[in-house]
Short mmCIF file of C-alpha atoms and ligand atoms in Angstrom, two decimals:
data_model
loop_
_atom_site.label_atom_id
_atom_site.label_comp_id
_atom_site.label_asym_id
_atom_site.label_seq_id
_atom_site.Cartn_x
_atom_site.Cartn_y
_atom_site.Cartn_z
CA MET A 1 -82.74 1.18 -42.37
CA LEU A 2 -79.63 -0.34 -43.62
CA PHE A 3 -80.96 -0.39 -47.19
CA LEU A 4 -81.77 3.46 -46.94
CA PRO A 5 -78.82 4.59 -48.98
CA PHE A 6 -79.81 1.98 -51.71
CA THR A 7 -83.26 3.44 -51.90
CA LEU A 8 -81.99 6.97 -52.21
CA VAL A 9 -79.67 6.08 -54.95
CA PHE A 10 -82.27 4.30 -57.00
CA SER A 11 -85.10 6.82 -56.45
CA SER A 12 -82.77 9.60 -57.79
CA TRP A 13 -82.02 7.40 -60.80
CA TYR A 14 -85.71 6.74 -61.27
CA ILE A 15 -86.46 10.56 -61.50
CA LEU A 16 -83.79 11.01 -64.13
CA VAL A 17 -85.61 8.60 -66.26
CA GLU A 18 -89.31 9.40 -65.25
CA ALA A 19 -89.13 13.22 -64.94
CA GLY A 20 -91.62 15.03 -67.22
CA SER A 21 -90.36 16.07 -70.50
CA GLN A 22 -92.19 19.38 -71.20
CA SER A 23 -89.93 22.27 -71.01
CA LYS A 24 -90.88 25.97 -70.33
CA GLY A 25 -93.57 27.32 -72.25
CA GLN A 26 -94.72 23.81 -73.60
CA ASN A 27 -98.13 22.40 -72.56
CA CYS A 28 -98.93 20.22 -69.37
CA THR A 29 -101.93 18.78 -67.62
CA ALA A 30 -101.91 19.73 -63.90
CA GLY A 31 -104.09 16.52 -63.21
CA ASP A 32 -100.94 14.43 -64.08
CA ASN A 33 -99.13 15.59 -60.99
CA ARG A 34 -98.64 12.64 -58.72
CA LEU A 35 -96.17 10.64 -56.43
CA GLN A 36 -94.54 7.85 -58.34
CA ILE A 37 -95.29 4.31 -57.22
CA GLY A 38 -92.72 2.79 -54.94
CA THR A 39 -90.48 5.98 -54.74
CA TYR A 40 -93.09 8.46 -53.99
CA GLN A 41 -91.14 10.97 -55.91
CA PHE A 42 -93.18 13.98 -57.13
CA TYR A 43 -93.97 13.83 -61.04
CA SER A 44 -95.39 16.34 -63.38
CA ASP A 45 -95.44 16.57 -67.16
CA CYS A 46 -93.03 19.41 -66.76
CA ASP A 47 -89.17 18.83 -66.75
CA THR A 48 -87.09 19.25 -63.44
CA GLN A 49 -86.66 23.14 -63.78
CA THR A 50 -90.50 23.96 -64.49
CA TYR A 51 -93.76 23.27 -62.94
CA CYS A 52 -97.30 22.96 -64.57
CA SER A 53 -99.21 26.22 -63.95
CA GLY A 54 -103.01 26.46 -63.67
CA ALA A 55 -103.15 27.47 -67.29
CA GLY A 56 -101.59 24.16 -68.38
CA ILE A 57 -98.25 25.58 -69.43
CA CYS A 58 -94.75 24.71 -67.85
CA GLU A 59 -93.38 27.81 -66.13
CA LEU A 60 -89.87 28.16 -64.50
CA LYS A 61 -89.98 26.99 -60.91
CA GLY A 62 -90.30 29.86 -58.38
CA CYS A 63 -88.69 28.17 -55.42
CA ARG A 64 -86.71 25.17 -54.46
CA LYS A 65 -86.70 23.15 -51.16
CA ASP A 66 -83.33 21.36 -51.52
CA GLN A 67 -79.98 23.15 -51.08
CA TYR A 68 -78.71 21.25 -54.26
CA PRO A 69 -81.91 20.42 -56.40
CA PHE A 70 -81.73 17.88 -58.86
CA GLY A 71 -81.74 18.61 -62.82
CA TYR A 72 -79.80 21.85 -62.77
CA ALA A 73 -76.35 22.39 -64.40
CA SER A 74 -73.80 23.39 -61.99
CA ASN A 75 -73.51 26.90 -63.27
CA ALA A 76 -77.29 27.31 -63.58
CA THR A 77 -79.12 30.19 -61.50
CA LEU A 78 -81.24 28.25 -58.98
CA PRO A 79 -84.66 29.45 -57.67
CA ASP A 80 -84.49 30.76 -54.15
CA LYS A 81 -85.13 28.83 -51.01
CA CYS A 82 -88.05 30.08 -49.10
CA PRO A 83 -87.36 32.32 -46.05
CA SER A 84 -88.14 31.00 -42.38
CA GLY A 85 -92.02 30.70 -41.81
CA GLN A 86 -92.54 29.55 -45.47
CA PHE A 87 -92.01 26.44 -47.36
CA CYS A 88 -91.75 25.37 -51.06
CA PRO A 89 -94.09 22.74 -52.03
CA ASP A 90 -93.34 19.83 -54.02
CA GLU A 91 -94.51 21.39 -57.25
CA GLY A 92 -91.94 24.21 -56.80
CA ASP A 93 -94.24 26.90 -58.09
CA ALA A 94 -94.01 29.61 -55.08
CA CYS A 95 -93.21 30.00 -51.31
CA GLN A 96 -96.31 29.53 -49.08
CA ALA A 97 -96.86 30.26 -45.43
CA LEU A 98 -96.54 27.33 -42.98
CA LEU A 99 -99.75 25.44 -42.53
CA ALA A 100 -101.63 25.29 -39.12
CA VAL A 101 -102.16 22.00 -37.22
CA GLY A 102 -104.93 20.06 -39.07
CA SER A 103 -104.29 21.49 -42.59
CA PRO A 104 -103.45 19.22 -45.45
CA CYS A 105 -99.76 18.75 -46.25
CA GLN A 106 -97.59 16.74 -48.62
CA LEU A 107 -96.10 13.42 -47.81
CA ASN A 108 -93.08 13.52 -45.73
CA ARG A 109 -93.03 17.31 -45.59
CA ASP A 110 -93.08 17.93 -41.95
CA ASP A 111 -91.70 21.24 -42.74
CA GLN A 112 -94.92 22.36 -44.26
CA CYS A 113 -96.42 22.53 -40.88
CA GLN A 114 -96.36 25.32 -38.27
CA PRO A 115 -94.36 24.45 -35.26
CA PRO A 116 -95.87 24.03 -31.95
CA PRO A 117 -95.27 26.73 -29.21
CA ASN A 118 -92.86 24.49 -27.33
CA TYR A 119 -91.26 23.18 -30.47
CA GLN A 120 -87.69 23.64 -28.84
CA GLU A 121 -88.67 20.52 -26.42
CA LEU A 122 -90.38 18.47 -28.96
CA ALA A 123 -87.96 18.77 -31.80
CA ASP A 124 -86.16 15.75 -32.87
CA THR A 125 -82.55 17.05 -33.67
CA SER A 126 -80.93 13.75 -34.17
CA TYR A 127 -79.81 12.42 -37.60
CA TYR A 128 -83.10 10.69 -38.07
CA GLY A 129 -85.18 13.92 -37.96
CA ARG A 130 -88.36 12.17 -36.93
CA ASN A 131 -90.04 15.56 -36.85
CA VAL A 132 -89.25 19.09 -37.96
CA ASN A 133 -89.45 21.63 -35.13
CA GLY A 134 -91.84 19.23 -33.34
CA SER A 135 -94.18 19.16 -36.38
CA VAL A 136 -95.03 16.02 -38.36
CA CYS A 137 -97.14 15.55 -41.56
CA LEU A 138 -99.13 12.19 -41.06
CA ASN A 139 -101.57 10.76 -43.56
CA ASN A 140 -101.38 14.26 -45.21
CA VAL A 141 -102.35 16.13 -42.08
CA CYS A 142 -100.22 18.53 -39.96
CA MET A 143 -99.83 17.51 -36.43
CA TRP A 144 -97.37 18.10 -33.57
CA ALA A 145 -95.37 15.28 -32.21
CA ASN A 146 -96.53 15.77 -28.64
CA VAL A 147 -98.15 12.54 -27.64
CA THR A 148 -96.65 10.98 -24.47
CA ALA A 149 -96.39 7.33 -23.32
CA GLY A 150 -99.51 5.25 -23.18
CA ASN A 151 -101.71 7.79 -24.99
CA ALA A 152 -103.42 7.37 -28.39
CA CYS A 153 -101.23 8.41 -31.31
CA THR A 154 -101.46 8.45 -35.04
CA VAL A 155 -99.31 6.37 -37.35
CA GLU A 156 -98.55 6.37 -41.03
CA ASN A 157 -97.12 3.52 -42.83
CA THR A 158 -95.52 4.11 -46.20
CA ALA A 159 -94.33 0.95 -48.30
CA TYR A 160 -91.36 2.04 -50.46
CA ILE A 161 -89.86 -0.15 -53.04
CA ALA A 162 -86.32 -0.62 -52.36
CA TYR A 163 -83.37 -2.31 -54.20
CA ALA A 164 -80.52 -4.28 -52.97
CA GLY A 165 -78.48 -5.37 -56.14
CA SER A 166 -81.00 -7.03 -58.33
CA ASN A 167 -83.38 -7.74 -55.55
CA GLU A 168 -86.42 -5.72 -55.13
CA PHE A 169 -88.08 -5.56 -51.59
CA ILE A 170 -90.74 -3.60 -49.76
CA ASP A 171 -89.29 -1.26 -47.11
CA VAL A 172 -91.94 -0.08 -44.76
CA VAL A 173 -91.36 3.38 -43.01
CA SER A 174 -93.60 3.88 -40.11
CA ARG A 175 -93.90 7.35 -38.59
CA GLY A 176 -96.13 8.65 -35.80
CA ASN A 177 -96.69 11.73 -33.50
CA CYS A 178 -95.21 10.67 -30.30
CA VAL A 179 -92.53 12.66 -28.44
CA VAL A 180 -88.93 11.93 -29.00
CA GLY A 181 -87.88 8.60 -27.28
CA LEU A 182 -91.29 7.02 -27.80
CA TYR A 183 -92.79 5.36 -31.00
CA CYS A 184 -96.33 4.69 -32.08
CA ASP A 185 -97.29 0.99 -31.96
CA SER A 186 -99.10 0.12 -35.24
CA GLN A 187 -101.51 -2.33 -33.53
CA GLN A 188 -102.42 -0.68 -30.07
CA LEU A 189 -101.96 2.85 -31.49
CA VAL A 190 -100.58 4.19 -28.29
CA CYS A 191 -97.06 5.56 -27.74
CA MET A 192 -94.39 3.09 -26.28
CA GLN A 193 -90.99 3.40 -24.98
CA SER A 194 -88.21 3.07 -27.58
CA ARG A 195 -85.91 0.10 -26.93
CA ALA A 196 -82.33 0.12 -26.36
CA ILE A 197 -79.54 -1.83 -28.15
CA GLY A 198 -79.90 -5.58 -27.41
CA GLU A 199 -83.68 -5.52 -26.83
CA SER A 200 -85.88 -7.47 -29.28
CA CYS A 201 -87.72 -5.52 -32.00
CA ASP A 202 -89.67 -6.10 -35.08
CA ALA A 203 -89.37 -2.62 -36.73
CA ASP A 204 -86.75 0.02 -37.06
CA LYS A 205 -88.87 2.63 -35.23
CA GLN A 206 -89.05 0.52 -32.10
CA CYS A 207 -85.37 1.00 -31.49
CA GLN A 208 -83.76 4.16 -30.12
CA THR A 209 -80.91 3.65 -32.84
CA PHE A 210 -83.39 3.12 -35.51
CA ASN A 211 -81.91 0.01 -36.49
CA CYS A 212 -83.78 -3.35 -35.99
CA GLN A 213 -81.36 -6.24 -37.25
CA ASN A 214 -82.42 -9.22 -39.11
CA ASN A 215 -82.13 -11.28 -35.94
CA GLY A 216 -84.86 -9.25 -34.21
CA VAL A 217 -82.63 -7.23 -31.90
CA CYS A 218 -81.87 -3.57 -31.73
CA GLY A 219 -78.29 -2.90 -33.15
CA GLU A 220 -76.04 -0.09 -33.33
CA SER A 221 -77.01 2.96 -35.19
CA ALA A 222 -76.53 2.43 -38.84
CA ASP A 223 -74.44 5.54 -39.24
CA SER A 224 -72.13 4.67 -36.08
CA PRO A 225 -68.41 4.30 -37.13
CA ASN A 226 -66.55 0.99 -36.94
CA HIS A 227 -64.37 0.63 -33.70
CA PHE A 228 -61.41 -1.64 -33.85
CA GLY A 229 -59.84 -3.24 -30.75
CA ILE A 230 -56.41 -2.24 -29.52
CA TRP A 231 -55.10 -5.78 -30.46
CA LEU A 232 -55.75 -5.20 -34.19
CA TYR A 233 -53.53 -2.01 -34.02
CA VAL A 234 -50.98 -4.06 -32.30
CA VAL A 235 -51.26 -6.95 -34.63
CA VAL A 236 -50.85 -4.48 -37.56
CA GLY A 237 -47.97 -2.67 -36.03
CA ILE A 238 -46.11 -5.76 -35.32
CA GLY A 239 -46.75 -6.77 -38.85
CA ILE A 240 -45.30 -3.53 -40.30
CA PHE A 241 -42.21 -3.33 -38.10
CA GLY A 242 -41.69 -7.07 -37.99
CA GLY A 243 -41.71 -7.19 -41.75
CA MET A 244 -39.24 -4.32 -41.96
CA PHE A 245 -36.82 -5.78 -39.52
CA ALA A 246 -36.97 -9.32 -40.93
CA THR A 247 -36.31 -7.81 -44.36
CA LEU A 248 -33.27 -5.81 -42.97
CA ILE A 249 -31.89 -8.73 -41.09
CA THR A 250 -32.18 -11.01 -44.07
CA LEU A 251 -30.34 -8.63 -46.28
CA PHE A 252 -27.76 -8.08 -43.75
CA ILE A 253 -27.13 -11.92 -43.30
CA LEU A 254 -27.05 -12.33 -47.25
CA HIS A 255 -24.57 -9.48 -47.59
CA ARG A 256 -22.34 -10.77 -44.85
CA ARG A 257 -22.20 -14.15 -46.32
CA GLN A 258 -21.44 -12.73 -49.74
CA ARG A 259 -18.79 -10.47 -48.25
CA ASP A 260 -17.00 -13.53 -46.65
CA VAL A 261 -16.99 -15.34 -49.93
CA GLU A 262 -15.50 -12.36 -51.73
CA ARG A 263 -12.82 -11.92 -48.79
CA GLU A 264 -11.90 -15.62 -49.07
CA LYS A 265 -11.42 -15.24 -52.87
CA ARG A 266 -9.11 -12.43 -52.20
CA LEU A 267 -7.22 -14.13 -49.61
CA GLN A 268 -6.73 -17.06 -51.79
CA TYR A 269 -5.71 -14.82 -54.56
CA TRP A 270 -3.07 -13.13 -52.38
CA ARG A 271 -1.60 -16.52 -51.24
CA GLU A 272 -1.35 -17.64 -54.82
CA GLN A 273 0.43 -14.34 -55.86
CA ASN A 274 2.80 -14.88 -52.96
CA ALA A 275 3.51 -18.41 -53.76
CA PHE A 276 4.26 -17.30 -57.36
CA ARG A 277 6.56 -14.57 -56.06
CA GLN A 278 8.45 -17.29 -53.85
CA ASN A 279 8.74 -19.49 -56.90
CA ILE A 280 10.23 -16.82 -58.95
CA MET A 281 12.58 -15.77 -56.28
CA GLN A 282 13.48 -19.37 -55.90
CA MET A 283 14.02 -19.86 -59.60
CA ARG A 284 16.26 -16.62 -59.68
CA GLU A 285 18.18 -17.98 -56.79
CA THR A 286 18.68 -21.20 -58.50
CA ALA A 287 19.73 -19.64 -61.67
CA ARG A 288 22.28 -17.48 -60.02
CA ALA A 289 23.55 -20.41 -57.97
CA SER A 290 23.88 -22.25 -61.18
CA ILE A 291 25.55 -19.38 -63.10
CA LEU A 292 27.89 -18.66 -60.24
CA SER A 293 28.78 -22.58 -59.99
CA LEU A 294 29.70 -22.37 -63.76
CA PRO A 295 33.66 -22.04 -64.14
CA GLY A 296 34.85 -18.99 -65.89
CA GLN A 297 31.88 -16.61 -65.65
CA GLY A 298 32.16 -13.00 -65.51
CA ASN A 299 30.11 -10.38 -63.74
CA SER A 300 28.63 -9.00 -67.06
CA ASN A 301 26.89 -12.24 -67.86
CA ARG A 302 25.41 -12.47 -64.36
CA SER A 303 23.85 -8.98 -64.58
CA THR A 304 22.29 -9.98 -67.90
CA MET A 305 20.61 -12.95 -66.39
CA TYR A 306 19.67 -11.02 -63.48
CA SER A 307 17.92 -8.35 -65.55
CA ARG A 308 16.10 -10.91 -67.62
CA ALA A 309 14.79 -12.75 -64.76
CA ASN A 310 13.36 -9.36 -63.57
CA SER A 311 11.80 -8.48 -66.79
CA GLU A 312 7.99 -9.00 -67.75
CA GLU A 313 8.79 -11.38 -70.71
CA SER A 314 10.16 -14.16 -68.27
CA ALA A 315 7.65 -13.62 -65.55
CA ALA A 316 4.55 -13.41 -67.64
CA PRO A 317 4.51 -16.98 -69.14
CA ILE A 318 4.87 -18.57 -65.69
CA LEU A 319 2.07 -16.50 -64.24
CA GLN A 320 -0.27 -17.14 -67.43
CA HIS A 321 0.19 -20.88 -66.88
CA SER A 322 -0.93 -20.97 -63.36
CA VAL A 323 -3.71 -18.37 -63.81
CA ASN A 324 -5.78 -20.73 -65.57
CA LYS A 325 -6.58 -23.12 -62.71
CA ALA A 326 -7.17 -20.92 -59.80
CA SER A 327 -9.52 -18.41 -58.11
CA GLY A 328 -12.47 -16.92 -59.77
CA LEU A 329 -11.26 -13.64 -58.89
CA ARG A 330 -8.23 -14.01 -60.82
CA GLN A 331 -10.25 -14.90 -63.92
CA HIS A 332 -12.19 -11.54 -63.33
CA PHE A 333 -8.77 -9.56 -63.24
CA SER A 334 -7.74 -11.38 -66.18
CA ASP A 335 -10.76 -10.25 -68.27
CA GLU A 336 -10.09 -6.75 -67.29
CA GLY A 337 -6.60 -7.20 -68.56
CA SER A 338 -4.85 -5.70 -65.55
CA LEU A 339 -3.85 -9.24 -64.03
CA TYR A 340 -0.17 -8.05 -63.90
CA ASP A 341 -0.94 -4.76 -62.27
CA GLU A 342 0.64 -5.09 -58.92
CA GLY A 343 -1.17 -1.95 -57.55
CA ILE A 344 -4.71 -3.34 -57.98
CA VAL A 345 -3.60 -6.84 -56.65
CA MET A 346 -2.29 -5.11 -53.46
CA GLN A 347 -5.46 -2.95 -53.19
CA GLY A 348 -7.53 -5.79 -53.63
CA THR A 349 -5.76 -7.75 -50.79
CA ARG A 350 -6.17 -4.76 -48.29
CA GLY A 351 -9.82 -3.94 -49.08
C1 LIG B 1 -100.03 19.14 -75.46
O1 LIG B 1 -101.06 19.55 -76.28
C2 LIG B 1 -101.35 18.70 -77.38
C3 LIG B 1 -102.11 19.27 -78.47
O2 LIG B 1 -103.15 20.02 -77.78
C4 LIG B 1 -101.84 17.38 -76.79
O3 LIG B 1 -102.11 16.46 -77.82
C5 LIG B 1 -100.78 16.87 -75.86
O4 LIG B 1 -101.36 15.65 -75.22
C6 LIG B 1 -100.64 17.81 -74.73
N1 LIG B 1 -99.53 17.33 -74.05
C7 LIG B 1 -99.73 17.34 -72.59
C8 LIG B 1 -98.57 16.76 -71.84
O5 LIG B 1 -100.52 17.71 -72.04
C1 LIG B 2 -73.24 26.69 -68.21
O1 LIG B 2 -72.09 26.09 -68.94
C2 LIG B 2 -72.30 25.46 -70.13
C3 LIG B 2 -71.15 24.77 -70.67
O2 LIG B 2 -70.54 24.13 -69.60
C4 LIG B 2 -72.70 26.69 -71.14
O3 LIG B 2 -72.97 26.18 -72.34
C5 LIG B 2 -73.88 27.44 -70.59
O4 LIG B 2 -74.16 28.59 -71.23
C6 LIG B 2 -73.49 27.86 -69.11
N1 LIG B 2 -74.80 28.60 -68.52
C7 LIG B 2 -74.55 29.48 -67.81
C8 LIG B 2 -76.08 30.03 -67.38
O5 LIG B 2 -73.79 30.23 -67.59
C1 LIG B 3 -87.11 25.59 -36.48
O1 LIG B 3 -87.51 26.86 -35.99
C2 LIG B 3 -86.40 27.82 -35.86
C3 LIG B 3 -86.99 28.96 -35.22
O2 LIG B 3 -88.37 29.50 -35.72
C4 LIG B 3 -86.08 28.17 -37.51
O3 LIG B 3 -85.00 29.21 -37.34
C5 LIG B 3 -85.63 26.87 -38.22
O4 LIG B 3 -85.33 27.33 -39.34
C6 LIG B 3 -86.73 25.85 -37.88
N1 LIG B 3 -86.14 24.62 -38.50
C7 LIG B 3 -86.68 24.09 -39.65
C8 LIG B 3 -86.05 22.80 -40.12
O5 LIG B 3 -87.72 24.35 -40.21
C1 LIG B 4 -100.88 18.08 -29.20
O1 LIG B 4 -100.74 18.23 -30.67
C2 LIG B 4 -102.05 18.38 -31.04
C3 LIG B 4 -102.02 18.53 -32.67
O2 LIG B 4 -101.39 17.38 -33.11
C4 LIG B 4 -102.89 19.54 -30.45
O3 LIG B 4 -104.06 19.57 -31.04
C5 LIG B 4 -102.87 19.30 -28.90
O4 LIG B 4 -103.45 20.44 -28.37
C6 LIG B 4 -101.40 19.04 -28.47
N1 LIG B 4 -101.53 18.91 -27.07
C7 LIG B 4 -100.74 19.43 -26.30
C8 LIG B 4 -100.78 19.12 -24.72
O5 LIG B 4 -99.97 20.34 -26.61
#
């Protein structure tokens, strides 16, 4: 059962390669019509859009059984599907009336058979569709799926060639005419109760879920969705939010450390500047004191010295000298050429 998708994929691919090549109006041999070995796909000499008429000529198909038939362009005009009470045979030549119980039908074409009067209670409406409106086509004979537990039933085993990767294996599909909830045992040929999940089995049909696992126990239905425990959502949620917060906290710590370093640099720079200023003031005081202490000096000389000490020419060399062996920040300001800009220095100290 688990390999059914592969079977479908590969059988579609197979038709693509193996479909007949004769197109409309070309000759064909109706005797070549057959089901392909392994896939049981209908084959005729004619291509996918035509069928082989009784006159041995390929004619456009008169009906289709699939909603989306294979071998047509997406903008092509498709032949009609058959109305209720009729079916389209594998050949696709024309719609036919449903066949009575006991009539010959085509493989797996339960829909070709007339439904029983109580079709509503016999119909298998599940995903597996083990009958169509209570009818089954077994061994090419129309029957009703109406046999109850312990009564004799008919079984049809079909061996498909299935593919899983490069491996080829046989997938036996076993069908019977038991009512829904029972299966037709291949040895005793009587209807038996289907088994629940966890019970032992040796064929898919024995399980209510139609999935007999490799360990011989009925498992979950192959189409049942995966469910994850609450803990998984919790772990994933913690992972996501934990990761986010860890990143934020790490960045915060790194930035704080960097800010502290920068602040320390600025503080150091401010201290140095302050020290320079004290030095200059001290120098000025010393100079004034020495000038004043000189005998016979007037006011005019004093004012000249005062203004010179205040000017850039005298202050710059002293600063320049000390700059070369101090904080990294000063080097930065030096590069910018604004080392002596009091405004920027003061701004830096405050920020
Ligand atoms: C079509 O006709 C030709 C000539 O009569 C014959 O050789 C060929 O086998 C026919 N093809 C089919 C698919 O019947
Ligand atoms: C469908 O489309 C193809 C090109 O995509 C075009 O050549 C062709 O004539 C179209 N057929 C019809 C029936 O519109
Ligand atoms: C089952 O029977 C109903 C009523 O006759 C019909 O409408 C419906 O198409 C049938 N289902 C199938 C799959 O043939
Ligand atoms: C069960 O179906 C068969 C055809 O498969 C039919 O002949 C028989 O009468 C049905 N039995 C009941 C009880 O409906």
